[in-house]
Tab-separated table of C-alpha atoms in Angstrom:
chain	number	residue	atom	x	y	z
A	6	UNK	CA	3.566	7.113	32.177
A	7	UNK	CA	2.255	5.889	35.525
A	8	UNK	CA	5.501	6.967	37.219
A	9	UNK	CA	5.137	10.439	35.673
A	10	UNK	CA	1.540	10.674	36.907
A	11	UNK	CA	2.489	9.723	40.475
A	12	UNK	CA	5.398	12.185	40.643
A	13	UNK	CA	3.300	15.034	39.216
A	14	UNK	CA	0.291	14.172	41.377
A	15	UNK	CA	-2.078	13.835	38.436
A	16	UNK	CA	-3.953	11.080	36.668
A	17	UNK	CA	-2.624	8.853	33.905
A	18	UNK	CA	-5.140	10.522	31.565
A	19	UNK	CA	-3.762	13.990	32.377
A	20	UNK	CA	-0.265	12.895	31.403
A	21	UNK	CA	-1.655	11.565	28.130
A	22	UNK	CA	-3.411	14.861	27.464
A	23	UNK	CA	-0.212	16.830	28.133
A	24	UNK	CA	1.582	14.669	25.575
A	25	UNK	CA	-1.144	14.693	22.934
A	26	UNK	CA	-3.303	17.765	23.554
A	27	UNK	CA	-1.228	20.112	25.740
A	28	UNK	CA	-3.458	23.116	25.077
A	29	UNK	CA	-6.329	21.310	26.862
A	30	UNK	CA	-4.434	21.199	30.190
A	31	UNK	CA	-4.131	24.110	32.625
A	32	UNK	CA	-0.675	25.724	32.399
A	33	UNK	CA	0.320	25.024	36.014
A	34	UNK	CA	-0.682	21.356	35.694
A	35	UNK	CA	1.083	21.063	32.357
A	36	UNK	CA	4.288	22.472	33.884
A	37	UNK	CA	4.183	19.923	36.731
A	38	UNK	CA	3.802	17.070	34.267
A	39	UNK	CA	6.578	18.332	31.977
A	40	UNK	CA	8.899	18.722	34.973
A	41	UNK	CA	8.167	15.141	36.053
A	42	UNK	CA	8.824	13.935	32.492
A	43	UNK	CA	12.192	15.702	32.522
A	44	UNK	CA	13.154	14.410	35.986
A	45	UNK	CA	12.293	10.809	35.124
A	46	UNK	CA	13.708	10.904	31.594
A	47	UNK	CA	10.390	9.599	30.259
A	48	UNK	CA	10.207	8.660	26.591
A	49	UNK	CA	7.140	7.432	24.738
A	50	UNK	CA	6.991	3.747	23.862
A	51	UNK	CA	6.291	4.088	20.144
A	52	UNK	CA	5.440	0.398	19.734
A	53	UNK	CA	2.863	0.531	22.511
A	54	UNK	CA	1.499	3.817	21.202
A	55	UNK	CA	1.048	2.411	17.712
A	56	UNK	CA	-0.937	-0.508	19.128
A	57	UNK	CA	-3.341	1.929	20.758
A	58	UNK	CA	-3.588	4.495	17.953
A	59	UNK	CA	-3.147	1.978	15.106
A	60	UNK	CA	-0.716	4.482	13.572
A	61	UNK	CA	3.042	3.951	13.393
A	62	UNK	CA	3.962	7.562	12.516
A	63	UNK	CA	6.399	6.015	10.043
A	64	UNK	CA	6.685	6.427	6.280
A	65	UNK	CA	8.550	4.022	4.015
A	66	UNK	CA	10.969	5.059	1.261
A	67	UNK	CA	12.052	2.608	-1.437
A	68	UNK	CA	15.087	3.612	-3.468
A	69	UNK	CA	17.757	1.983	-5.567
A	70	UNK	CA	21.352	1.752	-4.454
A	71	UNK	CA	23.054	4.686	-6.150
A	72	UNK	CA	25.661	7.323	-5.458
A	73	UNK	CA	24.507	9.595	-8.283
A	74	UNK	CA	23.931	13.177	-7.181
A	75	UNK	CA	20.366	13.504	-8.497
A	76	UNK	CA	18.755	10.413	-6.899
A	77	UNK	CA	20.757	10.849	-3.686
A	78	UNK	CA	19.659	14.496	-3.378
A	79	UNK	CA	16.066	13.498	-4.096
A	80	UNK	CA	16.262	10.922	-1.307
A	81	UNK	CA	17.680	13.465	1.150
A	82	UNK	CA	14.928	15.936	0.288
A	83	UNK	CA	12.254	13.318	0.997
A	84	UNK	CA	13.843	12.260	4.296
A	85	UNK	CA	14.090	15.883	5.492
A	86	UNK	CA	10.474	16.576	4.555
A	87	UNK	CA	9.320	13.400	6.323
A	88	UNK	CA	11.119	14.317	9.525
A	89	UNK	CA	9.828	17.895	9.382
A	90	UNK	CA	6.303	16.470	9.187
A	91	UNK	CA	6.913	14.580	12.433
A	92	UNK	CA	7.250	11.110	10.943
A	93	UNK	CA	10.004	8.541	11.213
A	94	UNK	CA	11.539	7.111	8.041
A	95	UNK	CA	12.102	3.471	7.195
A	96	UNK	CA	14.217	2.851	4.095
A	97	UNK	CA	14.478	-0.146	1.782
A	98	UNK	CA	17.317	0.063	-0.732
A	99	UNK	CA	17.467	-2.247	-3.747
A	100	UNK	CA	20.551	-3.177	-5.724
A	101	UNK	CA	18.751	-4.784	-8.668
A	102	UNK	CA	15.565	-3.549	-10.389
A	103	UNK	CA	13.787	-6.916	-10.394
A	104	UNK	CA	10.170	-7.686	-9.549
A	105	UNK	CA	11.226	-10.074	-6.747
A	106	UNK	CA	13.521	-7.494	-5.158
A	107	UNK	CA	10.829	-4.818	-5.387
A	108	UNK	CA	8.223	-7.104	-3.827
A	109	UNK	CA	10.524	-8.024	-0.947
A	110	UNK	CA	11.373	-4.378	-0.277
A	111	UNK	CA	7.740	-3.269	-0.264
A	112	UNK	CA	6.644	-6.192	1.905
A	113	UNK	CA	9.432	-5.492	4.392
A	114	UNK	CA	8.124	-1.955	4.840
A	115	UNK	CA	4.494	-3.077	4.972
A	116	UNK	CA	5.378	-5.505	7.773
A	117	UNK	CA	6.833	-2.538	9.665
A	118	UNK	CA	3.360	-0.956	9.510
A	119	UNK	CA	4.422	2.103	7.520
A	120	UNK	CA	1.500	4.401	6.833
A	121	UNK	CA	2.587	5.423	3.333
A	122	UNK	CA	5.250	4.713	0.723
A	123	UNK	CA	7.483	6.928	-1.423
A	124	UNK	CA	9.168	5.294	-4.410
A	125	UNK	CA	12.270	6.785	-6.004
A	126	UNK	CA	12.441	4.911	-9.297
A	127	UNK	CA	14.094	6.923	-12.080
A	128	UNK	CA	14.753	3.936	-14.364
A	129	UNK	CA	12.019	2.348	-16.474
A	130	UNK	CA	12.967	-1.152	-15.292
A	131	UNK	CA	12.745	-0.014	-11.675
A	132	UNK	CA	9.319	1.532	-12.187
A	133	UNK	CA	7.942	-1.558	-13.911
A	134	UNK	CA	9.294	-3.778	-11.134
A	135	UNK	CA	6.948	-2.015	-8.720
A	136	UNK	CA	3.771	-2.377	-10.763
A	137	UNK	CA	2.821	-5.720	-9.190
A	138	UNK	CA	4.581	-5.136	-5.873
A	139	UNK	CA	2.566	-2.170	-4.634
A	140	UNK	CA	-0.006	-2.767	-1.898
A	141	UNK	CA	-3.570	-1.602	-2.500
A	142	UNK	CA	-4.250	-0.525	1.084
A	143	UNK	CA	-1.353	1.921	1.592
A	144	UNK	CA	-1.014	5.343	-0.115
A	145	UNK	CA	1.920	5.555	-2.529
A	146	UNK	CA	3.722	8.445	-4.224
A	147	UNK	CA	6.224	7.822	-7.033
A	148	UNK	CA	9.084	10.274	-7.578
A	149	UNK	CA	10.586	10.918	-11.033
A	150	UNK	CA	8.583	8.210	-12.782
A	151	UNK	CA	4.951	7.462	-13.519
A	152	UNK	CA	3.142	4.297	-12.436
A	153	UNK	CA	-0.458	3.350	-13.301
A	154	UNK	CA	-2.945	4.877	-10.838
A	155	UNK	CA	-0.158	6.175	-8.594
A	156	UNK	CA	0.409	9.825	-7.711
A	157	UNK	CA	3.716	11.096	-9.083
A	158	UNK	CA	5.950	14.070	-8.304
A	159	UNK	CA	8.777	15.075	-10.606
A	160	UNK	CA	10.957	17.888	-11.870
A	161	UNK	CA	10.037	19.153	-15.342
A	162	UNK	CA	12.993	17.661	-17.215
A	163	UNK	CA	11.564	18.676	-20.594
A	164	UNK	CA	11.360	22.313	-19.521
A	165	UNK	CA	14.894	22.229	-18.122
A	166	UNK	CA	16.308	20.936	-21.404
A	167	UNK	CA	14.306	23.527	-23.371
A	168	UNK	CA	15.758	26.317	-21.250
A	169	UNK	CA	19.295	25.067	-21.881
A	170	UNK	CA	18.774	24.752	-25.624
A	171	UNK	CA	17.083	28.113	-26.016
A	172	UNK	CA	19.813	29.778	-23.946
A	173	UNK	CA	22.493	28.385	-26.274
A	174	UNK	CA	20.552	29.318	-29.408
A	175	UNK	CA	20.106	32.844	-28.075
A	176	UNK	CA	23.886	33.124	-27.947
A	177	UNK	CA	24.063	32.610	-31.704
A	178	UNK	CA	24.909	28.921	-31.934
A	179	UNK	CA	23.469	27.230	-35.025
A	180	UNK	CA	22.534	24.087	-33.136
A	181	UNK	CA	23.198	22.275	-29.860
A	182	UNK	CA	24.835	18.868	-29.519
A	183	UNK	CA	23.629	16.622	-26.714
A	184	UNK	CA	25.347	14.044	-24.516
A	185	UNK	CA	22.357	12.169	-23.155
A	186	UNK	CA	21.982	9.913	-20.140
A	187	UNK	CA	21.235	6.168	-20.230
A	188	UNK	CA	18.383	5.070	-22.476
A	189	UNK	CA	16.251	3.582	-19.675
A	190	UNK	CA	16.244	6.652	-17.402
A	191	UNK	CA	13.070	8.741	-17.502
A	192	UNK	CA	14.983	11.928	-16.656
A	193	UNK	CA	17.401	11.352	-19.532
A	194	UNK	CA	14.526	10.773	-21.947
A	195	UNK	CA	12.750	13.920	-20.779
A	196	UNK	CA	15.887	15.974	-21.368
A	197	UNK	CA	16.271	14.533	-24.879
A	198	UNK	CA	12.642	15.386	-25.596
A	199	UNK	CA	13.007	19.018	-24.488
A	200	UNK	CA	16.321	19.512	-26.322
A	201	UNK	CA	15.045	18.073	-29.627
A	202	UNK	CA	11.709	19.916	-29.440
A	203	UNK	CA	13.400	23.274	-28.892
A	204	UNK	CA	15.731	22.746	-31.854
A	205	UNK	CA	12.860	21.673	-34.122
A	206	UNK	CA	10.726	24.655	-33.114
A	207	UNK	CA	13.575	26.985	-34.089
A	208	UNK	CA	14.076	25.153	-37.382
A	209	UNK	CA	17.539	23.919	-36.433
A	210	UNK	CA	19.276	20.655	-37.210
A	211	UNK	CA	18.893	18.039	-34.481
A	212	UNK	CA	22.272	16.305	-34.231
A	213	UNK	CA	22.478	12.642	-33.308
A	214	UNK	CA	22.841	12.459	-29.552
A	215	UNK	CA	25.801	10.744	-27.907
A	216	UNK	CA	24.948	8.302	-25.106
A	217	UNK	CA	26.678	8.529	-21.733
A	218	UNK	CA	26.219	6.728	-18.427
A	219	UNK	CA	26.151	9.824	-16.149
A	220	UNK	CA	29.895	9.528	-15.440
A	221	UNK	CA	32.593	12.105	-16.195
A	222	UNK	CA	34.454	9.356	-18.047
A	223	UNK	CA	31.580	8.919	-20.508
A	224	UNK	CA	31.397	12.687	-20.939
A	225	UNK	CA	35.108	12.744	-21.729
A	226	UNK	CA	34.630	10.060	-24.399
A	227	UNK	CA	31.783	12.069	-25.938
A	228	UNK	CA	33.897	15.227	-25.842
A	229	UNK	CA	36.669	13.487	-27.760
A	230	UNK	CA	34.187	12.832	-30.565
A	231	UNK	CA	32.627	16.287	-30.489
A	232	UNK	CA	35.948	18.123	-30.675
A	233	UNK	CA	36.483	16.638	-34.142
A	234	UNK	CA	33.224	18.197	-35.400
A	235	UNK	CA	33.667	21.880	-36.323
A	236	UNK	CA	29.873	22.356	-36.134
A	237	UNK	CA	29.870	21.484	-32.432
A	238	UNK	CA	30.089	24.965	-30.913
A	239	UNK	CA	27.518	24.271	-28.159
A	240	UNK	CA	27.162	21.117	-26.043
A	241	UNK	CA	24.408	20.223	-23.584
A	242	UNK	CA	25.366	17.330	-21.293
A	243	UNK	CA	22.530	15.645	-19.412
A	244	UNK	CA	24.268	15.983	-16.053
A	245	UNK	CA	27.113	18.004	-14.574
A	246	UNK	CA	29.523	15.086	-14.261
A	247	UNK	CA	29.340	14.393	-17.989
A	248	UNK	CA	29.632	18.127	-18.696
A	249	UNK	CA	32.876	18.238	-16.707
A	250	UNK	CA	34.154	15.274	-18.728
A	251	UNK	CA	33.288	17.084	-21.964
A	252	UNK	CA	35.095	20.205	-20.793
A	253	UNK	CA	38.233	18.227	-19.934
A	254	UNK	CA	38.231	16.518	-23.344
A	255	UNK	CA	37.927	19.893	-25.068
A	256	UNK	CA	40.762	21.303	-22.953
A	257	UNK	CA	43.015	18.328	-23.718
A	258	UNK	CA	42.359	18.842	-27.443
A	259	UNK	CA	43.284	22.522	-27.266
A	260	UNK	CA	39.710	23.885	-27.473
A	261	UNK	CA	38.657	26.705	-25.161
A	262	UNK	CA	35.455	26.850	-23.090
A	263	UNK	CA	33.483	28.975	-23.773
A	264	UNK	CA	35.484	30.812	-26.463
A	265	UNK	CA	35.409	27.855	-28.875
A	266	UNK	CA	32.677	25.656	-27.400
A	267	UNK	CA	29.938	26.511	-24.899
A	268	UNK	CA	29.081	23.722	-22.439
A	269	UNK	CA	26.028	23.306	-20.198
A	270	UNK	CA	25.274	20.611	-17.612
A	271	UNK	CA	22.265	19.635	-15.503
A	272	UNK	CA	21.790	19.228	-11.693
A	273	UNK	CA	23.898	22.105	-10.326
A	274	UNK	CA	26.174	19.936	-8.197
A	275	UNK	CA	28.022	21.830	-5.423
A	276	UNK	CA	31.257	21.829	-7.450
A	277	UNK	CA	29.660	23.376	-10.564
A	278	UNK	CA	30.260	26.949	-9.411
A	279	UNK	CA	33.933	26.314	-8.617
A	280	UNK	CA	35.320	24.619	-11.745
A	281	UNK	CA	37.122	26.631	-14.415
A	282	UNK	CA	35.151	28.089	-16.028
A	283	UNK	CA	32.166	27.937	-13.645
A	284	UNK	CA	29.561	25.660	-15.229
A	285	UNK	CA	26.237	26.868	-16.619
A	286	UNK	CA	23.681	24.274	-15.551
A	287	UNK	CA	20.110	23.567	-14.453
A	288	UNK	CA	19.276	23.522	-10.753
A	289	UNK	CA	16.718	20.939	-9.670
A	290	UNK	CA	14.534	21.799	-6.631
A	291	UNK	CA	15.180	18.558	-4.739
A	292	UNK	CA	13.978	19.883	-1.388
A	293	UNK	CA	10.723	21.128	-2.942
A	294	UNK	CA	10.195	17.721	-4.576
A	295	UNK	CA	10.632	16.087	-1.179
A	296	UNK	CA	8.208	18.486	0.493
A	297	UNK	CA	5.603	18.140	-2.246
A	298	UNK	CA	5.872	14.341	-2.187
A	299	UNK	CA	5.299	14.149	1.558
A	300	UNK	CA	2.504	16.746	1.521
A	301	UNK	CA	0.643	14.752	-1.115
A	302	UNK	CA	1.282	11.449	0.655
A	303	UNK	CA	-0.030	12.792	3.964
A	304	UNK	CA	-3.106	14.124	2.175
A	305	UNK	CA	-3.770	10.693	0.663
A	306	UNK	CA	-3.328	9.102	4.087
A	307	UNK	CA	-6.179	11.325	5.274
A	308	UNK	CA	-8.429	10.265	2.404
A	309	UNK	CA	-7.260	12.533	-0.420
A	310	UNK	CA	-7.588	11.395	-4.022
A	311	UNK	CA	-4.696	9.462	-5.572
A	312	UNK	CA	-3.393	9.364	-9.125
A	313	UNK	CA	-2.540	13.038	-9.725
A	314	UNK	CA	0.692	14.314	-11.263
A	315	UNK	CA	2.729	17.178	-9.806
A	316	UNK	CA	5.504	18.680	-11.936
A	317	UNK	CA	7.940	21.237	-10.484
A	318	UNK	CA	9.940	23.611	-12.733
A	319	UNK	CA	13.752	23.720	-12.523
A	320	UNK	CA	15.928	26.831	-12.817
A	321	UNK	CA	18.595	27.706	-15.386
A	322	UNK	CA	21.803	28.911	-13.681
A	323	UNK	CA	23.959	30.856	-16.137
A	324	UNK	CA	27.676	30.961	-15.389
A	325	UNK	CA	30.845	31.373	-17.452
A	326	UNK	CA	30.924	28.147	-19.505
A	327	UNK	CA	28.623	29.634	-22.151
A	328	UNK	CA	29.126	32.678	-24.372
A	329	UNK	CA	28.142	34.149	-27.711
A	330	UNK	CA	29.328	32.225	-30.714
A	331	UNK	CA	32.410	33.689	-32.312
A	332	UNK	CA	32.239	33.794	-36.113
């Protein structure tokens, strides 16, 4: 910064003001400083700056090692929102949802002087692992799961499942069969809750759900069972991958989608619009979740109240894998 000041013929303080409060510097002086910065290739020393300001301009994100579309998209939405807010991102990824692993991940980020934490913990075991690991002096926002006294941001999974179920019932199907996600995932449980509630409110039978593991293979196995049940004219799979597995099982058994069986997924993966037939599904607003999470976290960093819950509605995307029931 001293080199920039000498080349521009200004004081060290003027250079600092150009960098931090440019509107407070006369335009001609500001242009001289910016030209000197460009000529010298000056870059701020973020470590030195953080010592002076006591702010690292860095947020920490803790997530679990996964290649699933939903959690990965949620992570990307949070990273984009963090960068758009002018903060750097430091990430700690865990492979096992244990209390020790969670503590180590959180402490690693705390030692990097992050100013706030975002937790992506969709499994119950993951969420519980953080209960004792969270620091008390750093704002925290949890995504897709609730923790005691921690602000949470999530997609309304119950509403999404209700929309799917009511869409299928409106097409004349007597009931809707469900291929659910793993038992310890909060999103899977929310989708079961919305599906069952909608059926009960319409006075329909609630079939026993089949349990999948989010994979197309598990959806295929569920589809092999469903194709033997003549009452299964409508199937709601808890994610698009399982829905594609169900559709393949129906095809292999000689059943037509949607003429014989209507199928709906959840997530709206990029491929959903390009399979045959294009998949009816639920689109989750991952980018909005990321933006809302970071907005709330920044507010808490400035003294805002913690502990609130923010729920964002999803959107039903109707394509060609659903149709009216044929009698």
